[in-house]
mmCIF file of N, CA and C and ligand atoms in Angstrom:
data_model
loop_
_atom_site.group_PDB
_atom_site.id
_atom_site.type_symbol
_atom_site.label_atom_id
_atom_site.label_comp_id
_atom_site.label_asym_id
_atom_site.label_seq_id
_atom_site.Cartn_x
_atom_site.Cartn_y
_atom_site.Cartn_z
ATOM 1 N N MET A 119 -22.792 -114.689 96.654
ATOM 2 C CA MET A 119 -22.555 -114.549 95.179
ATOM 3 C C MET A 119 -23.287 -115.800 94.487
ATOM 4 N N PRO A 120 -23.968 -115.814 93.576
ATOM 5 C CA PRO A 120 -24.302 -116.943 92.740
ATOM 6 C C PRO A 120 -23.203 -117.611 91.936
ATOM 7 N N LYS A 121 -23.177 -118.839 91.647
ATOM 8 C CA LYS A 121 -22.175 -119.321 90.931
ATOM 9 C C LYS A 121 -22.673 -120.016 89.683
ATOM 10 N N MET A 122 -22.056 -120.217 88.643
ATOM 11 C CA MET A 122 -22.533 -121.075 87.482
ATOM 12 C C MET A 122 -21.172 -122.008 87.123
ATOM 13 N N THR A 123 -21.600 -123.103 86.552
ATOM 14 C CA THR A 123 -20.654 -124.110 85.924
ATOM 15 C C THR A 123 -20.544 -123.974 84.339
ATOM 16 N N PHE A 124 -19.544 -123.859 83.917
ATOM 17 C CA PHE A 124 -19.268 -124.091 82.333
ATOM 18 C C PHE A 124 -18.652 -125.480 82.248
ATOM 19 N N ILE A 125 -19.015 -126.292 81.076
ATOM 20 C CA ILE A 125 -18.387 -127.343 81.025
ATOM 21 C C ILE A 125 -17.809 -127.166 79.704
ATOM 22 N N GLU A 126 -16.342 -126.946 79.463
ATOM 23 C CA GLU A 126 -15.680 -126.633 78.465
ATOM 24 C C GLU A 126 -15.527 -127.570 77.542
ATOM 25 N N ARG A 127 -14.788 -127.340 76.108
ATOM 26 C CA ARG A 127 -14.975 -128.258 75.250
ATOM 27 C C ARG A 127 -14.169 -129.628 75.475
ATOM 28 N N ASP A 128 -13.240 -129.526 76.365
ATOM 29 C CA ASP A 128 -12.481 -130.616 76.760
ATOM 30 C C ASP A 128 -12.994 -131.438 77.642
ATOM 31 N N GLY A 129 -14.483 -131.125 78.286
ATOM 32 C CA GLY A 129 -14.951 -131.645 79.367
ATOM 33 C C GLY A 129 -14.738 -131.177 80.616
ATOM 34 N N ASN A 130 -13.916 -130.373 80.803
ATOM 35 C CA ASN A 130 -13.473 -129.746 82.051
ATOM 36 C C ASN A 130 -14.565 -128.892 82.721
ATOM 37 N N ARG A 131 -14.869 -128.953 83.984
ATOM 38 C CA ARG A 131 -15.972 -128.154 84.510
ATOM 39 C C ARG A 131 -15.374 -126.980 85.207
ATOM 40 N N LYS A 132 -15.893 -125.774 84.930
ATOM 41 C CA LYS A 132 -15.336 -124.697 85.491
ATOM 42 C C LYS A 132 -16.499 -123.883 86.356
ATOM 43 N N VAL A 133 -16.240 -123.749 87.682
ATOM 44 C CA VAL A 133 -17.164 -122.954 88.480
ATOM 45 C C VAL A 133 -16.662 -121.718 88.527
ATOM 46 N N VAL A 134 -17.560 -120.838 88.139
ATOM 47 C CA VAL A 134 -17.284 -119.369 88.169
ATOM 48 C C VAL A 134 -18.356 -118.367 89.101
ATOM 49 N N ASP A 135 -17.862 -117.304 89.573
ATOM 50 C CA ASP A 135 -18.734 -116.278 90.053
ATOM 51 C C ASP A 135 -19.745 -115.853 89.166
ATOM 52 N N ALA A 136 -20.988 -115.814 89.522
ATOM 53 C CA ALA A 136 -21.960 -115.206 88.635
ATOM 54 C C ALA A 136 -22.667 -114.033 89.115
ATOM 55 N N PRO A 137 -22.105 -112.983 88.858
ATOM 56 C CA PRO A 137 -22.818 -111.511 89.501
ATOM 57 C C PRO A 137 -24.267 -111.654 88.954
ATOM 58 N N LEU A 138 -25.295 -111.149 89.789
ATOM 59 C CA LEU A 138 -26.767 -110.840 89.355
ATOM 60 C C LEU A 138 -26.665 -109.846 88.252
ATOM 61 N N GLY A 139 -27.536 -110.082 87.312
ATOM 62 C CA GLY A 139 -27.468 -109.008 86.252
ATOM 63 C C GLY A 139 -26.517 -109.144 85.213
ATOM 64 N N MET A 140 -25.567 -109.927 85.240
ATOM 65 C CA MET A 140 -24.522 -110.146 84.157
ATOM 66 C C MET A 140 -25.175 -111.314 83.328
ATOM 67 N N SER A 141 -24.756 -111.301 81.755
ATOM 68 C CA SER A 141 -25.190 -112.505 81.080
ATOM 69 C C SER A 141 -24.182 -113.388 81.095
ATOM 70 N N VAL A 142 -24.711 -114.470 80.687
ATOM 71 C CA VAL A 142 -23.736 -115.698 80.902
ATOM 72 C C VAL A 142 -22.414 -115.420 79.937
ATOM 73 N N MET A 143 -22.684 -114.838 78.893
ATOM 74 C CA MET A 143 -21.425 -114.464 77.987
ATOM 75 C C MET A 143 -20.576 -113.674 78.887
ATOM 76 N N GLU A 144 -20.870 -112.639 79.505
ATOM 77 C CA GLU A 144 -20.195 -111.747 80.348
ATOM 78 C C GLU A 144 -19.515 -112.499 81.528
ATOM 79 N N ILE A 145 -20.424 -113.453 82.202
ATOM 80 C CA ILE A 145 -19.765 -114.185 82.978
ATOM 81 C C ILE A 145 -18.784 -115.064 82.655
ATOM 82 N N ALA A 146 -18.961 -115.800 81.561
ATOM 83 C CA ALA A 146 -17.855 -116.606 80.864
ATOM 84 C C ALA A 146 -16.564 -115.936 80.753
ATOM 85 N N ARG A 147 -16.790 -114.731 80.263
ATOM 86 C CA ARG A 147 -15.431 -114.202 79.799
ATOM 87 C C ARG A 147 -14.885 -113.521 81.165
ATOM 88 N N LYS A 148 -15.470 -113.170 82.075
ATOM 89 C CA LYS A 148 -14.837 -112.692 83.430
ATOM 90 C C LYS A 148 -14.120 -114.089 83.988
ATOM 91 N N GLY A 149 -14.866 -114.979 83.813
ATOM 92 C CA GLY A 149 -14.244 -116.242 84.398
ATOM 93 C C GLY A 149 -13.163 -116.977 83.760
ATOM 94 N N GLY A 150 -12.803 -116.170 82.618
ATOM 95 C CA GLY A 150 -11.591 -116.963 81.844
ATOM 96 C C GLY A 150 -12.040 -118.132 80.728
ATOM 97 N N VAL A 151 -13.572 -118.258 80.678
ATOM 98 C CA VAL A 151 -14.035 -119.167 79.840
ATOM 99 C C VAL A 151 -13.844 -119.001 78.249
ATOM 100 N N ASP A 152 -13.611 -119.734 77.413
ATOM 101 C CA ASP A 152 -13.323 -119.470 76.229
ATOM 102 C C ASP A 152 -14.575 -119.387 75.387
ATOM 103 N N ILE A 153 -15.248 -118.033 75.378
ATOM 104 C CA ILE A 153 -16.339 -117.599 74.405
ATOM 105 C C ILE A 153 -16.082 -116.348 73.810
ATOM 106 N N GLU A 154 -16.484 -116.354 72.593
ATOM 107 C CA GLU A 154 -16.075 -115.171 71.766
ATOM 108 C C GLU A 154 -17.041 -114.107 72.010
ATOM 109 N N GLY A 155 -18.376 -114.117 71.966
ATOM 110 C CA GLY A 155 -19.221 -112.896 72.058
ATOM 111 C C GLY A 155 -18.926 -111.790 71.134
ATOM 112 N N ALA A 156 -18.748 -112.136 69.848
ATOM 113 C CA ALA A 156 -18.056 -111.142 68.867
ATOM 114 C C ALA A 156 -18.914 -109.795 68.868
ATOM 115 N N CYS A 157 -20.264 -109.850 68.999
ATOM 116 C CA CYS A 157 -21.056 -108.561 68.862
ATOM 117 C C CYS A 157 -21.476 -107.902 70.397
ATOM 118 N N GLU A 158 -20.671 -108.341 71.337
ATOM 119 C CA GLU A 158 -20.641 -107.952 72.565
ATOM 120 C C GLU A 158 -22.248 -107.863 73.029
ATOM 121 N N GLY A 159 -22.985 -109.072 72.653
ATOM 122 C CA GLY A 159 -24.407 -109.122 73.123
ATOM 123 C C GLY A 159 -25.507 -108.327 72.265
ATOM 124 N N SER A 160 -25.142 -107.888 71.177
ATOM 125 C CA SER A 160 -26.166 -107.269 70.448
ATOM 126 C C SER A 160 -27.101 -108.000 69.362
ATOM 127 N N LEU A 161 -27.000 -109.282 69.755
ATOM 128 C CA LEU A 161 -27.810 -110.466 69.052
ATOM 129 C C LEU A 161 -27.371 -110.125 67.375
ATOM 130 N N ALA A 162 -26.173 -110.124 67.081
ATOM 131 C CA ALA A 162 -25.705 -109.974 65.804
ATOM 132 C C ALA A 162 -24.626 -110.824 65.480
ATOM 133 N N CYS A 163 -24.472 -111.846 66.312
ATOM 134 C CA CYS A 163 -23.542 -113.114 65.722
ATOM 135 C C CYS A 163 -24.022 -114.196 66.291
ATOM 136 N N SER A 164 -23.442 -115.214 66.784
ATOM 137 C CA SER A 164 -23.751 -116.453 67.455
ATOM 138 C C SER A 164 -22.701 -117.013 68.158
ATOM 139 N N THR A 165 -21.747 -116.231 68.361
ATOM 140 C CA THR A 165 -20.471 -116.906 68.808
ATOM 141 C C THR A 165 -20.568 -116.955 70.521
ATOM 142 N N CYS A 166 -21.710 -116.668 71.022
ATOM 143 C CA CYS A 166 -21.922 -116.949 72.337
ATOM 144 C C CYS A 166 -22.728 -118.116 72.650
ATOM 145 N N HIS A 167 -22.977 -118.785 71.505
ATOM 146 C CA HIS A 167 -23.808 -120.143 71.707
ATOM 147 C C HIS A 167 -23.371 -121.188 72.765
ATOM 148 N N ILE A 168 -24.385 -121.228 73.605
ATOM 149 C CA ILE A 168 -24.171 -122.293 74.561
ATOM 150 C C ILE A 168 -25.160 -123.497 74.769
ATOM 151 N N ILE A 169 -24.717 -124.473 75.527
ATOM 152 C CA ILE A 169 -25.948 -125.509 75.340
ATOM 153 C C ILE A 169 -26.220 -125.695 76.903
ATOM 154 N N VAL A 170 -27.456 -125.559 77.280
ATOM 155 C CA VAL A 170 -28.007 -125.616 78.692
ATOM 156 C C VAL A 170 -28.163 -126.929 79.221
ATOM 157 N N GLU A 171 -27.703 -127.290 80.299
ATOM 158 C CA GLU A 171 -27.626 -128.755 80.853
ATOM 159 C C GLU A 171 -29.136 -129.031 81.411
ATOM 160 N N GLU A 172 -29.348 -130.280 81.179
ATOM 161 C CA GLU A 172 -30.810 -130.673 81.414
ATOM 162 C C GLU A 172 -31.247 -130.148 82.946
ATOM 163 N N GLY A 173 -32.565 -129.975 82.821
ATOM 164 C CA GLY A 173 -33.235 -129.315 84.129
ATOM 165 C C GLY A 173 -33.107 -127.844 84.165
ATOM 166 N N TRP A 174 -32.230 -127.249 83.586
ATOM 167 C CA TRP A 174 -32.083 -125.692 83.608
ATOM 168 C C TRP A 174 -33.098 -125.052 82.683
ATOM 169 N N LEU A 175 -33.219 -125.745 81.572
ATOM 170 C CA LEU A 175 -33.991 -124.993 80.435
ATOM 171 C C LEU A 175 -35.218 -124.364 80.790
ATOM 172 N N ALA A 176 -35.820 -125.197 81.380
ATOM 173 C CA ALA A 176 -37.183 -124.596 81.863
ATOM 174 C C ALA A 176 -37.223 -123.611 82.780
ATOM 175 N N LYS A 177 -36.011 -123.299 83.571
ATOM 176 C CA LYS A 177 -36.115 -122.201 84.475
ATOM 177 C C LYS A 177 -35.481 -120.795 83.569
ATOM 178 N N LEU A 178 -35.341 -120.847 82.464
ATOM 179 C CA LEU A 178 -34.961 -119.742 81.650
ATOM 180 C C LEU A 178 -36.078 -118.970 80.998
ATOM 181 N N LYS A 179 -35.872 -117.815 80.814
ATOM 182 C CA LYS A 179 -37.023 -117.353 79.919
ATOM 183 C C LYS A 179 -37.025 -117.755 78.696
ATOM 184 N N PRO A 180 -37.972 -118.059 77.839
ATOM 185 C CA PRO A 180 -37.881 -118.562 76.421
ATOM 186 C C PRO A 180 -37.127 -117.490 75.570
ATOM 187 N N ALA A 181 -36.501 -118.182 74.465
ATOM 188 C CA ALA A 181 -35.736 -117.405 73.524
ATOM 189 C C ALA A 181 -36.857 -116.498 72.978
ATOM 190 N N SER A 182 -36.232 -115.083 72.484
ATOM 191 C CA SER A 182 -37.143 -114.425 71.829
ATOM 192 C C SER A 182 -36.909 -114.787 70.246
ATOM 193 N N GLU A 183 -37.767 -114.405 69.414
ATOM 194 C CA GLU A 183 -37.707 -114.508 68.059
ATOM 195 C C GLU A 183 -36.259 -114.273 67.210
ATOM 196 N N ASP A 184 -35.783 -113.179 67.857
ATOM 197 C CA ASP A 184 -34.414 -112.642 67.378
ATOM 198 C C ASP A 184 -33.373 -113.516 67.592
ATOM 199 N N GLU A 185 -33.578 -114.149 68.938
ATOM 200 C CA GLU A 185 -32.529 -114.983 69.368
ATOM 201 C C GLU A 185 -32.600 -116.208 68.684
ATOM 202 N N GLU A 186 -33.728 -116.809 68.475
ATOM 203 C CA GLU A 186 -33.847 -118.038 67.689
ATOM 204 C C GLU A 186 -33.397 -117.814 66.170
ATOM 205 N N ASP A 187 -33.625 -116.773 65.579
ATOM 206 C CA ASP A 187 -33.253 -116.509 64.207
ATOM 207 C C ASP A 187 -31.667 -116.529 64.171
ATOM 208 N N MET A 188 -30.941 -116.081 65.266
ATOM 209 C CA MET A 188 -29.317 -115.839 65.235
ATOM 210 C C MET A 188 -28.995 -117.271 65.664
ATOM 211 N N LEU A 189 -29.665 -117.984 66.511
ATOM 212 C CA LEU A 189 -29.327 -119.447 66.669
ATOM 213 C C LEU A 189 -29.277 -120.209 65.430
ATOM 214 N N ASP A 190 -30.209 -119.918 64.765
ATOM 215 C CA ASP A 190 -30.095 -120.822 63.417
ATOM 216 C C ASP A 190 -28.779 -120.712 62.637
ATOM 217 N N LEU A 191 -28.010 -119.702 62.743
ATOM 218 C CA LEU A 191 -26.902 -119.525 62.252
ATOM 219 C C LEU A 191 -25.607 -120.199 63.016
ATOM 220 N N ALA A 192 -25.907 -120.767 64.127
ATOM 221 C CA ALA A 192 -24.800 -121.251 64.881
ATOM 222 C C ALA A 192 -24.637 -122.892 64.344
ATOM 223 N N PHE A 193 -23.356 -123.422 64.658
ATOM 224 C CA PHE A 193 -23.068 -124.527 64.241
ATOM 225 C C PHE A 193 -23.424 -125.499 65.342
ATOM 226 N N GLY A 194 -23.970 -126.753 65.181
ATOM 227 C CA GLY A 194 -24.239 -127.623 66.045
ATOM 228 C C GLY A 194 -25.274 -127.305 67.031
ATOM 229 N N ILE A 195 -26.605 -126.859 66.699
ATOM 230 C CA ILE A 195 -27.353 -126.476 67.622
ATOM 231 C C ILE A 195 -28.314 -127.500 68.019
ATOM 232 N N THR A 196 -28.660 -127.373 69.092
ATOM 233 C CA THR A 196 -29.563 -128.628 69.910
ATOM 234 C C THR A 196 -30.787 -127.694 70.616
ATOM 235 N N LYS A 197 -31.789 -128.791 70.960
ATOM 236 C CA LYS A 197 -32.905 -128.099 71.404
ATOM 237 C C LYS A 197 -32.560 -127.216 72.709
ATOM 238 N N ALA A 198 -31.550 -127.497 73.438
ATOM 239 C CA ALA A 198 -30.999 -126.744 74.391
ATOM 240 C C ALA A 198 -30.028 -125.702 74.313
ATOM 241 N N SER A 199 -29.932 -125.307 72.876
ATOM 242 C CA SER A 199 -29.030 -124.258 72.697
ATOM 243 C C SER A 199 -29.526 -122.913 72.778
ATOM 244 N N ARG A 200 -28.982 -122.039 73.457
ATOM 245 C CA ARG A 200 -29.157 -120.648 73.709
ATOM 246 C C ARG A 200 -27.982 -119.699 73.203
ATOM 247 N N LEU A 201 -28.351 -118.444 73.360
ATOM 248 C CA LEU A 201 -27.217 -117.581 73.160
ATOM 249 C C LEU A 201 -26.838 -116.940 74.449
ATOM 250 N N GLY A 202 -25.578 -117.096 74.892
ATOM 251 C CA GLY A 202 -25.223 -116.800 76.412
ATOM 252 C C GLY A 202 -25.408 -115.153 76.624
ATOM 253 N N CYS A 203 -25.347 -114.352 75.669
ATOM 254 C CA CYS A 203 -25.760 -112.896 76.031
ATOM 255 C C CYS A 203 -27.064 -112.642 76.169
ATOM 256 N N GLN A 204 -27.941 -113.456 75.931
ATOM 257 C CA GLN A 204 -29.421 -113.218 76.301
ATOM 258 C C GLN A 204 -29.911 -114.004 77.345
ATOM 259 N N ILE A 205 -29.125 -114.623 78.282
ATOM 260 C CA ILE A 205 -29.508 -115.222 79.461
ATOM 261 C C ILE A 205 -28.859 -114.377 80.522
ATOM 262 N N VAL A 206 -29.486 -113.820 81.668
ATOM 263 C CA VAL A 206 -29.122 -112.867 82.537
ATOM 264 C C VAL A 206 -29.360 -113.650 83.941
ATOM 265 N N MET A 207 -28.183 -113.391 84.710
ATOM 266 C CA MET A 207 -28.201 -114.055 85.925
ATOM 267 C C MET A 207 -29.029 -113.428 87.065
ATOM 268 N N THR A 208 -30.160 -114.520 87.455
ATOM 269 C CA THR A 208 -30.915 -114.260 88.576
ATOM 270 C C THR A 208 -30.693 -115.107 89.767
ATOM 271 N N PRO A 209 -31.557 -114.705 90.976
ATOM 272 C CA PRO A 209 -31.106 -115.639 92.024
ATOM 273 C C PRO A 209 -31.579 -117.033 91.580
ATOM 274 N N GLU A 210 -32.698 -117.060 90.914
ATOM 275 C CA GLU A 210 -33.258 -118.470 90.637
ATOM 276 C C GLU A 210 -32.122 -119.171 89.660
ATOM 277 N N LEU A 211 -31.335 -118.791 89.036
ATOM 278 C CA LEU A 211 -30.169 -119.268 88.214
ATOM 279 C C LEU A 211 -28.966 -119.688 88.991
ATOM 280 N N ASP A 212 -28.934 -119.369 90.093
ATOM 281 C CA ASP A 212 -27.750 -119.620 90.958
ATOM 282 C C ASP A 212 -27.427 -121.343 90.933
ATOM 283 N N GLY A 213 -26.253 -121.640 90.218
ATOM 284 C CA GLY A 213 -26.092 -122.857 90.193
ATOM 285 C C GLY A 213 -26.067 -123.608 88.566
ATOM 286 N N LEU A 214 -26.490 -122.585 87.839
ATOM 287 C CA LEU A 214 -26.849 -123.036 86.483
ATOM 288 C C LEU A 214 -25.634 -123.701 85.789
ATOM 289 N N VAL A 215 -25.737 -124.709 85.088
ATOM 290 C CA VAL A 215 -24.686 -125.495 84.308
ATOM 291 C C VAL A 215 -25.031 -125.047 82.834
ATOM 292 N N VAL A 216 -24.090 -124.792 81.976
ATOM 293 C CA VAL A 216 -24.143 -124.874 80.758
ATOM 294 C C VAL A 216 -22.881 -125.439 79.845
ATOM 295 N N ARG A 217 -22.887 -125.981 78.738
ATOM 296 C CA ARG A 217 -21.839 -126.491 78.077
ATOM 297 C C ARG A 217 -21.561 -125.633 76.876
ATOM 298 N N LEU A 218 -20.190 -125.640 76.424
ATOM 299 C CA LEU A 218 -19.829 -125.099 75.215
ATOM 300 C C LEU A 218 -19.878 -125.881 74.294
ATOM 301 N N PRO A 219 -20.365 -125.437 73.130
ATOM 302 C CA PRO A 219 -20.764 -126.515 71.968
ATOM 303 C C PRO A 219 -19.130 -126.852 71.459
ATOM 304 N N LYS A 220 -19.182 -128.154 71.049
ATOM 305 C CA LYS A 220 -17.775 -128.483 70.275
ATOM 306 C C LYS A 220 -17.488 -127.602 69.317
ATOM 307 N N GLU A 221 -18.309 -127.455 68.354
ATOM 308 C CA GLU A 221 -18.105 -126.853 67.073
ATOM 309 C C GLU A 221 -18.546 -125.177 67.290
ATOM 310 N N ILE A 222 -17.713 -124.317 66.852
ATOM 311 C CA ILE A 222 -18.004 -122.960 66.910
ATOM 312 C C ILE A 222 -17.904 -122.305 65.596
ATOM 313 N N ARG A 223 -18.376 -121.213 65.619
ATOM 314 C CA ARG A 223 -18.273 -120.378 64.430
ATOM 315 C C ARG A 223 -17.718 -119.030 64.990
ATOM 316 N N ASN A 224 -16.259 -118.974 64.573
ATOM 317 C CA ASN A 224 -15.460 -117.937 65.308
ATOM 318 C C ASN A 224 -15.481 -116.907 64.340
ATOM 319 N N LEU A 225 -16.156 -115.855 64.597
ATOM 320 C CA LEU A 225 -15.981 -114.793 63.518
ATOM 321 C C LEU A 225 -14.635 -114.062 63.191
ATOM 322 N N LEU A 226 -13.842 -114.100 64.346
ATOM 323 C CA LEU A 226 -12.514 -113.631 64.266
ATOM 324 C C LEU A 226 -11.598 -114.581 63.171
ATOM 325 N N GLU A 227 -11.832 -115.775 63.111
ATOM 326 C CA GLU A 227 -11.156 -116.940 62.222
ATOM 327 C C GLU A 227 -11.731 -117.125 60.996
ATOM 328 N N ALA A 228 -13.099 -116.432 60.802
ATOM 329 C CA ALA A 228 -13.821 -116.887 59.536
ATOM 330 C C ALA A 228 -13.173 -116.251 58.455
HETATM 331 S S1 LIG B 542 -22.506 -112.105 71.756
HETATM 332 FE FE1 LIG B 542 -23.289 -111.911 69.733
HETATM 333 S S2 LIG B 542 -25.303 -112.820 69.648
HETATM 334 FE FE2 LIG B 542 -24.493 -113.105 71.722
#
């Protein structure tokens, strides 16, 4: 079973099982990581914003234009920002490390 690591807002590193074919957003939720994913992966929010750790960005498929547009609405975006629902676990991504942004736009609290 592939694994991935989430660096939580308090700096804690959480290693979770990352089943192939699941999105990073789904993996986070399954592993008890605090990520909202309000639109359930339909590219209509940005509450699954994550920041990919160095070295991993090049291994990901580039973001689509729709993903880029949605990311523009997220707080605190960086060059390594992606939407967690758009990254699907593959064998090559075993060990992936992503960070939760400090600032989030939580639709349920907006
Ligand atoms: S869960 Fe809404 S864009 Fe990813």
